[in-house]
Amino acid sequence: MNASMKKSLPVIIIAFLLSIVFLLPIIWMIFTSFKTLSDAMSNPSILPSDWTLANYAEIFTDASQAPIILWLFNTGIITLIGTTLVVVVNVLAAYALARLRIPGKKVFMVFIIAGLTIPGIVTLFPMFYLFKSVNLLDTFVPLILPYSASTLGVFLIYNFLLSFPKELEEAAYIDGASQMDILTKVIFPSIKPVVMTLGVITFLNIYNDFLWPSLVINSNEMRTVTTGIAALIQGANFVNPAKMMASTAIATIPALIVFLIANKYFVKSVTNSGIK
């Protein structure tokens, strides 16, 4: 073992132990989901005594008790539309602020920066009464519309565009490109890692959000996956820990897949920021 390996060995060991600590709840969740009811209630071991897929089978077949497929469908619609709106609105807003001649541009930026200091929970009840006044509660509208823009996303993309060389845009103008062509074919490929990082963060925030959907949704058919699982855990008829862990594992899979696919964009975004 060379000297560099000896120096990095303690760091590797500490990182490995920390990863075990963080992964332990997930590992416990997965193994518990394969236990029977009696095994989950009485077996203190993390491994099942008798492996079974009955919990997953009941979740997918007994839709009257736990319509998790419907909740995943609702969550998918909300997250996809909400993330798309955030990306489109933020890119257009940041490009306009960074490149176009807009009267009072500095004032807009002050409001955007000030918006970063406002806790999100402060806006919950005003938004709730706003949607209630127009009879839009328990619909997709209050679940999607509040996610349609992000001040943090505008601020990040705006600062990235300030360092983007204008000579490339001017060359495209000379070649006859329109402003939309420049945005989509010249600028966007360069800011794609930042935009993808923003999109993944937004996707995970919307997907994992519990407080806001629990305020605006009442019917079981309109629940998101987080509020649905919370209702199951709190319900008097849902006392099977193994089945609760199975439903939680199913709900975790989409977010995990999205994060694993987009992980490379996180690395590119951090690398690009370091190079700049």
mmCIF file of C-alpha atoms in Angstrom:
data_model
loop_
_atom_site.group_PDB
_atom_site.id
_atom_site.type_symbol
_atom_site.label_atom_id
_atom_site.label_comp_id
_atom_site.label_asym_id
_atom_site.label_seq_id
_atom_site.Cartn_x
_atom_site.Cartn_y
_atom_site.Cartn_z
ATOM 1 C CA MET A 1 0.000 0.000 0.000
ATOM 2 C CA ASN A 2 1.484 3.315 -1.088
ATOM 3 C CA ALA A 3 1.618 6.483 1.003
ATOM 4 C CA SER A 4 -1.397 8.135 -0.645
ATOM 5 C CA MET A 5 -3.552 5.072 0.024
ATOM 6 C CA LYS A 6 -2.466 5.029 3.660
ATOM 7 C CA LYS A 7 -3.440 8.698 4.041
ATOM 8 C CA SER A 8 -6.857 8.184 2.437
ATOM 9 C CA LEU A 9 -7.642 4.907 4.252
ATOM 10 C CA PRO A 10 -9.094 6.566 7.408
ATOM 11 C CA VAL A 11 -11.299 8.771 5.245
ATOM 12 C CA ILE A 12 -12.519 5.732 3.290
ATOM 13 C CA ILE A 13 -13.291 3.830 6.496
ATOM 14 C CA ILE A 14 -15.200 6.802 7.988
ATOM 15 C CA ALA A 15 -17.139 7.287 4.736
ATOM 16 C CA PHE A 16 -18.011 3.584 4.655
ATOM 17 C CA LEU A 17 -19.266 3.614 8.251
ATOM 18 C CA LEU A 18 -21.317 6.765 7.631
ATOM 19 C CA SER A 19 -22.835 5.210 4.506
ATOM 20 C CA ILE A 20 -23.889 2.170 6.561
ATOM 21 C CA VAL A 21 -25.542 4.461 9.117
ATOM 22 C CA PHE A 22 -27.468 6.344 6.417
ATOM 23 C CA LEU A 23 -28.413 3.178 4.512
ATOM 24 C CA LEU A 24 -29.500 1.183 7.567
ATOM 25 C CA PRO A 25 -33.102 2.537 7.646
ATOM 26 C CA ILE A 26 -33.496 1.752 3.934
ATOM 27 C CA ILE A 27 -32.056 -1.735 4.384
ATOM 28 C CA TRP A 28 -34.357 -2.331 7.348
ATOM 29 C CA MET A 29 -37.339 -1.099 5.311
ATOM 30 C CA ILE A 30 -36.594 -3.440 2.401
ATOM 31 C CA PHE A 31 -36.047 -6.558 4.536
ATOM 32 C CA THR A 32 -39.120 -5.835 6.669
ATOM 33 C CA SER A 33 -41.284 -5.568 3.549
ATOM 34 C CA PHE A 34 -40.567 -9.260 2.858
ATOM 35 C CA LYS A 35 -41.704 -10.423 6.318
ATOM 36 C CA THR A 36 -45.030 -11.920 7.275
ATOM 37 C CA LEU A 37 -47.261 -10.109 9.759
ATOM 38 C CA SER A 38 -46.295 -12.334 12.680
ATOM 39 C CA ASP A 39 -42.626 -12.179 11.707
ATOM 40 C CA ALA A 40 -42.681 -8.374 11.502
ATOM 41 C CA MET A 41 -44.355 -8.103 14.914
ATOM 42 C CA SER A 42 -42.213 -10.600 16.817
ATOM 43 C CA ASN A 43 -38.900 -11.038 14.989
ATOM 44 C CA PRO A 44 -36.283 -8.494 16.176
ATOM 45 C CA SER A 45 -33.819 -9.605 13.502
ATOM 46 C CA ILE A 46 -33.429 -7.474 10.397
ATOM 47 C CA LEU A 47 -33.658 -10.552 8.176
ATOM 48 C CA PRO A 48 -37.041 -12.269 7.665
ATOM 49 C CA SER A 49 -37.560 -15.745 9.058
ATOM 50 C CA ASP A 50 -39.933 -16.557 6.214
ATOM 51 C CA TRP A 51 -39.534 -14.564 2.996
ATOM 52 C CA THR A 52 -42.794 -13.596 1.300
ATOM 53 C CA LEU A 53 -44.068 -11.381 -1.522
ATOM 54 C CA ALA A 54 -47.598 -11.322 -0.136
ATOM 55 C CA ASN A 55 -47.286 -7.724 1.066
ATOM 56 C CA TYR A 56 -46.493 -6.435 -2.415
ATOM 57 C CA ALA A 57 -49.173 -8.633 -3.963
ATOM 58 C CA GLU A 58 -51.850 -7.307 -1.587
ATOM 59 C CA ILE A 59 -50.856 -3.686 -2.211
ATOM 60 C CA PHE A 60 -51.259 -4.052 -5.980
ATOM 61 C CA THR A 61 -54.375 -6.265 -5.891
ATOM 62 C CA ASP A 62 -56.384 -4.697 -3.031
ATOM 63 C CA ALA A 63 -56.846 -1.240 -4.570
ATOM 64 C CA SER A 64 -59.778 -0.445 -2.246
ATOM 65 C CA GLN A 65 -57.471 -0.487 0.777
ATOM 66 C CA ALA A 66 -54.360 1.095 -0.694
ATOM 67 C CA PRO A 67 -54.697 2.511 -4.252
ATOM 68 C CA ILE A 68 -50.974 3.149 -4.404
ATOM 69 C CA ILE A 69 -50.923 2.924 -8.210
ATOM 70 C CA LEU A 70 -53.425 5.799 -8.383
ATOM 71 C CA TRP A 71 -51.386 7.797 -5.869
ATOM 72 C CA LEU A 72 -48.213 7.219 -7.883
ATOM 73 C CA PHE A 73 -50.080 8.291 -11.031
ATOM 74 C CA ASN A 74 -51.266 11.501 -9.337
ATOM 75 C CA THR A 75 -47.779 12.198 -8.025
ATOM 76 C CA GLY A 76 -46.282 11.529 -11.463
ATOM 77 C CA ILE A 77 -48.584 14.051 -13.129
ATOM 78 C CA ILE A 78 -47.882 16.686 -10.490
ATOM 79 C CA THR A 79 -44.111 16.233 -10.470
ATOM 80 C CA LEU A 80 -43.687 16.068 -14.250
ATOM 81 C CA ILE A 81 -45.854 19.108 -14.995
ATOM 82 C CA GLY A 82 -44.494 21.074 -12.028
ATOM 83 C CA THR A 83 -40.864 20.328 -12.898
ATOM 84 C CA THR A 84 -41.431 21.203 -16.565
ATOM 85 C CA LEU A 85 -43.025 24.525 -15.606
ATOM 86 C CA VAL A 86 -40.159 25.369 -13.250
ATOM 87 C CA VAL A 87 -37.512 24.627 -15.872
ATOM 88 C CA VAL A 88 -39.260 26.525 -18.693
ATOM 89 C CA VAL A 89 -40.281 29.553 -16.616
ATOM 90 C CA ASN A 90 -36.937 29.835 -14.836
ATOM 91 C CA VAL A 91 -34.839 29.535 -18.002
ATOM 92 C CA LEU A 92 -36.923 32.138 -19.816
ATOM 93 C CA ALA A 93 -36.974 34.498 -16.817
ATOM 94 C CA ALA A 94 -33.234 34.172 -16.175
ATOM 95 C CA TYR A 95 -32.415 34.681 -19.868
ATOM 96 C CA ALA A 96 -34.615 37.771 -20.035
ATOM 97 C CA LEU A 97 -32.991 39.268 -16.940
ATOM 98 C CA ALA A 98 -29.465 38.448 -18.096
ATOM 99 C CA ARG A 99 -29.695 39.441 -21.768
ATOM 100 C CA LEU A 100 -32.733 41.590 -22.573
ATOM 101 C CA ARG A 101 -33.119 45.298 -21.909
ATOM 102 C CA ILE A 102 -35.855 45.327 -19.294
ATOM 103 C CA PRO A 103 -36.796 48.512 -17.428
ATOM 104 C CA GLY A 104 -36.271 48.059 -13.695
ATOM 105 C CA LYS A 105 -34.198 44.901 -14.101
ATOM 106 C CA LYS A 106 -32.274 45.576 -10.894
ATOM 107 C CA VAL A 107 -35.526 45.990 -8.982
ATOM 108 C CA PHE A 108 -36.702 42.582 -10.212
ATOM 109 C CA MET A 109 -33.444 41.015 -9.062
ATOM 110 C CA VAL A 110 -33.823 42.608 -5.623
ATOM 111 C CA PHE A 111 -37.295 41.076 -5.285
ATOM 112 C CA ILE A 112 -35.988 37.688 -6.459
ATOM 113 C CA ILE A 113 -33.132 37.736 -3.954
ATOM 114 C CA ALA A 114 -35.534 38.898 -1.233
ATOM 115 C CA GLY A 115 -37.811 36.010 -2.135
ATOM 116 C CA LEU A 116 -35.034 33.584 -1.255
ATOM 117 C CA THR A 117 -35.171 34.777 2.349
ATOM 118 C CA ILE A 118 -38.899 34.075 2.807
ATOM 119 C CA PRO A 119 -39.622 30.664 4.399
ATOM 120 C CA GLY A 120 -41.918 28.568 2.263
ATOM 121 C CA ILE A 121 -44.189 27.745 5.190
ATOM 122 C CA VAL A 122 -45.153 31.431 5.473
ATOM 123 C CA THR A 123 -46.922 31.242 2.093
ATOM 124 C CA LEU A 124 -48.933 28.072 2.793
ATOM 125 C CA PHE A 125 -52.013 29.552 4.421
ATOM 126 C CA PRO A 126 -52.345 32.564 2.060
ATOM 127 C CA MET A 127 -52.185 30.151 -0.890
ATOM 128 C CA PHE A 128 -54.636 27.806 0.812
ATOM 129 C CA TYR A 129 -57.272 30.521 1.307
ATOM 130 C CA LEU A 130 -56.651 31.806 -2.221
ATOM 131 C CA PHE A 131 -57.419 28.426 -3.788
ATOM 132 C CA LYS A 132 -60.291 27.909 -1.377
ATOM 133 C CA SER A 133 -61.873 31.211 -2.413
ATOM 134 C CA VAL A 134 -62.009 30.058 -6.044
ATOM 135 C CA ASN A 135 -63.170 26.503 -5.174
ATOM 136 C CA LEU A 136 -60.064 24.774 -6.505
ATOM 137 C CA LEU A 137 -59.223 22.673 -3.465
ATOM 138 C CA ASP A 138 -59.010 18.914 -3.974
ATOM 139 C CA THR A 139 -57.952 19.332 -7.619
ATOM 140 C CA PHE A 140 -54.670 19.182 -9.508
ATOM 141 C CA VAL A 141 -54.492 22.983 -9.823
ATOM 142 C CA PRO A 142 -53.299 23.787 -6.261
ATOM 143 C CA LEU A 143 -50.924 20.829 -6.432
ATOM 144 C CA ILE A 144 -49.234 22.086 -9.623
ATOM 145 C CA LEU A 145 -49.545 25.874 -9.793
ATOM 146 C CA PRO A 146 -47.479 26.758 -6.668
ATOM 147 C CA TYR A 147 -44.564 24.827 -8.158
ATOM 148 C CA SER A 148 -44.627 26.705 -11.471
ATOM 149 C CA ALA A 149 -41.564 28.854 -10.684
ATOM 150 C CA SER A 150 -38.608 29.013 -8.329
ATOM 151 C CA THR A 151 -36.718 32.109 -7.260
ATOM 152 C CA LEU A 152 -33.684 29.969 -6.470
ATOM 153 C CA GLY A 153 -33.715 28.522 -9.992
ATOM 154 C CA VAL A 154 -33.932 31.974 -11.599
ATOM 155 C CA PHE A 155 -31.074 33.205 -9.424
ATOM 156 C CA LEU A 156 -28.833 30.215 -10.248
ATOM 157 C CA ILE A 157 -29.412 30.302 -14.008
ATOM 158 C CA TYR A 158 -29.132 34.107 -14.090
ATOM 159 C CA ASN A 159 -25.698 34.035 -12.439
ATOM 160 C CA PHE A 160 -24.568 31.250 -14.764
ATOM 161 C CA LEU A 161 -25.642 33.274 -17.814
ATOM 162 C CA LEU A 162 -23.694 36.310 -16.622
ATOM 163 C CA SER A 163 -20.483 34.332 -17.111
ATOM 164 C CA PHE A 164 -21.562 32.907 -20.466
ATOM 165 C CA PRO A 165 -19.576 34.549 -23.326
ATOM 166 C CA LYS A 166 -21.738 36.930 -25.350
ATOM 167 C CA GLU A 167 -19.433 36.505 -28.363
ATOM 168 C CA LEU A 168 -21.027 33.135 -29.087
ATOM 169 C CA GLU A 169 -24.470 34.723 -29.172
ATOM 170 C CA GLU A 170 -23.255 37.581 -31.378
ATOM 171 C CA ALA A 171 -21.742 35.090 -33.818
ATOM 172 C CA ALA A 172 -25.059 33.259 -33.957
ATOM 173 C CA TYR A 173 -26.861 36.562 -34.621
ATOM 174 C CA ILE A 174 -24.518 37.223 -37.549
ATOM 175 C CA ASP A 175 -25.309 33.761 -38.937
ATOM 176 C CA GLY A 176 -28.996 34.646 -38.924
ATOM 177 C CA ALA A 177 -30.154 32.814 -35.800
ATOM 178 C CA SER A 178 -33.226 34.075 -33.994
ATOM 179 C CA GLN A 179 -33.285 34.794 -30.284
ATOM 180 C CA MET A 180 -35.102 31.526 -29.579
ATOM 181 C CA ASP A 181 -32.555 29.630 -31.694
ATOM 182 C CA ILE A 182 -29.740 31.147 -29.652
ATOM 183 C CA LEU A 183 -31.444 30.211 -26.397
ATOM 184 C CA THR A 184 -32.217 26.620 -27.400
ATOM 185 C CA LYS A 185 -29.196 25.765 -29.574
ATOM 186 C CA VAL A 186 -26.358 27.910 -28.215
ATOM 187 C CA ILE A 187 -27.060 28.691 -24.569
ATOM 188 C CA PHE A 188 -29.111 25.723 -23.380
ATOM 189 C CA PRO A 189 -26.505 23.019 -24.216
ATOM 190 C CA SER A 190 -24.012 24.933 -22.043
ATOM 191 C CA ILE A 191 -26.371 25.409 -19.098
ATOM 192 C CA LYS A 192 -27.893 21.939 -19.385
ATOM 193 C CA PRO A 193 -26.109 20.543 -16.275
ATOM 194 C CA VAL A 194 -27.397 23.446 -14.174
ATOM 195 C CA VAL A 195 -30.915 23.128 -15.593
ATOM 196 C CA MET A 196 -30.953 19.359 -15.085
ATOM 197 C CA THR A 197 -29.743 19.780 -11.508
ATOM 198 C CA LEU A 198 -32.518 22.297 -10.888
ATOM 199 C CA GLY A 199 -35.013 19.921 -12.503
ATOM 200 C CA VAL A 200 -33.989 16.963 -10.331
ATOM 201 C CA ILE A 201 -34.041 19.034 -7.130
ATOM 202 C CA THR A 202 -37.485 20.363 -8.061
ATOM 203 C CA PHE A 203 -38.710 16.864 -8.949
ATOM 204 C CA LEU A 204 -37.598 15.453 -5.608
ATOM 205 C CA ASN A 205 -39.038 18.403 -3.669
ATOM 206 C CA ILE A 206 -42.440 18.038 -5.331
ATOM 207 C CA TYR A 207 -42.401 14.254 -5.097
ATOM 208 C CA ASN A 208 -41.525 14.265 -1.388
ATOM 209 C CA ASP A 209 -43.740 17.185 -0.403
ATOM 210 C CA PHE A 210 -46.260 16.278 2.278
ATOM 211 C CA LEU A 211 -47.414 19.412 4.080
ATOM 212 C CA TRP A 212 -48.908 21.308 1.135
ATOM 213 C CA PRO A 213 -50.776 18.333 -0.435
ATOM 214 C CA SER A 214 -52.152 17.407 2.991
ATOM 215 C CA LEU A 215 -53.704 20.893 3.234
ATOM 216 C CA VAL A 216 -55.360 21.072 -0.182
ATOM 217 C CA ILE A 217 -56.384 17.435 -0.772
ATOM 218 C CA ASN A 218 -59.267 15.709 1.007
ATOM 219 C CA SER A 219 -60.414 12.800 -1.169
ATOM 220 C CA ASN A 220 -58.595 9.482 -1.275
ATOM 221 C CA GLU A 221 -58.582 9.513 -5.104
ATOM 222 C CA MET A 222 -56.630 12.784 -5.272
ATOM 223 C CA ARG A 223 -53.945 11.900 -2.745
ATOM 224 C CA THR A 224 -50.269 11.985 -3.592
ATOM 225 C CA VAL A 225 -48.074 9.058 -2.614
ATOM 226 C CA THR A 226 -46.732 10.809 0.513
ATOM 227 C CA THR A 227 -50.157 11.761 1.873
ATOM 228 C CA GLY A 228 -51.558 8.372 0.879
ATOM 229 C CA ILE A 229 -48.919 6.413 2.777
ATOM 230 C CA ALA A 230 -49.292 8.752 5.759
ATOM 231 C CA ALA A 231 -53.049 8.058 5.766
ATOM 232 C CA LEU A 232 -52.371 4.330 5.679
ATOM 233 C CA ILE A 233 -49.928 4.480 8.566
ATOM 234 C CA GLN A 234 -52.390 6.517 10.636
ATOM 235 C CA GLY A 235 -55.379 4.375 9.694
ATOM 236 C CA ALA A 236 -56.797 1.968 12.242
ATOM 237 C CA ASN A 237 -57.034 -0.864 9.683
ATOM 238 C CA PHE A 238 -53.451 -0.639 8.530
ATOM 239 C CA VAL A 239 -51.510 -2.226 11.377
ATOM 240 C CA ASN A 240 -49.173 -4.441 9.376
ATOM 241 C CA PRO A 241 -45.589 -3.068 9.612
ATOM 242 C CA ALA A 242 -44.442 -5.326 6.769
ATOM 243 C CA LYS A 243 -47.109 -3.981 4.429
ATOM 244 C CA MET A 244 -46.342 -0.412 5.436
ATOM 245 C CA MET A 245 -42.674 -0.973 4.606
ATOM 246 C CA ALA A 246 -43.657 -2.538 1.263
ATOM 247 C CA SER A 247 -45.768 0.496 0.323
ATOM 248 C CA THR A 248 -42.939 2.829 1.389
ATOM 249 C CA ALA A 249 -40.421 0.845 -0.681
ATOM 250 C CA ILE A 250 -42.651 1.110 -3.754
ATOM 251 C CA ALA A 251 -42.977 4.875 -3.241
ATOM 252 C CA THR A 252 -39.190 5.232 -2.927
ATOM 253 C CA ILE A 253 -38.369 3.550 -6.248
ATOM 254 C CA PRO A 254 -39.362 6.401 -8.683
ATOM 255 C CA ALA A 255 -37.396 9.049 -6.769
ATOM 256 C CA LEU A 256 -34.397 6.729 -6.512
ATOM 257 C CA ILE A 257 -34.441 6.004 -10.252
ATOM 258 C CA VAL A 258 -34.628 9.709 -11.136
ATOM 259 C CA PHE A 259 -31.736 10.524 -8.816
ATOM 260 C CA LEU A 260 -29.531 7.723 -10.162
ATOM 261 C CA ILE A 261 -30.187 8.722 -13.783
ATOM 262 C CA ALA A 262 -29.500 12.409 -13.162
ATOM 263 C CA ASN A 263 -26.571 11.911 -10.795
ATOM 264 C CA LYS A 264 -24.044 12.674 -13.557
ATOM 265 C CA TYR A 265 -25.592 16.108 -14.077
ATOM 266 C CA PHE A 266 -24.972 16.954 -10.411
ATOM 267 C CA VAL A 267 -21.307 16.106 -10.907
ATOM 268 C CA LYS A 268 -21.096 18.159 -14.121
ATOM 269 C CA SER A 269 -22.773 21.134 -12.478
ATOM 270 C CA VAL A 270 -20.347 21.102 -9.547
ATOM 271 C CA THR A 271 -17.373 20.570 -11.881
ATOM 272 C CA ASN A 272 -18.399 23.448 -14.154
ATOM 273 C CA SER A 273 -18.853 25.720 -11.166
ATOM 274 C CA GLY A 274 -15.403 24.800 -9.887
ATOM 275 C CA ILE A 275 -13.779 25.439 -13.257
ATOM 276 C CA LYS A 276 -15.421 28.848 -13.516
#
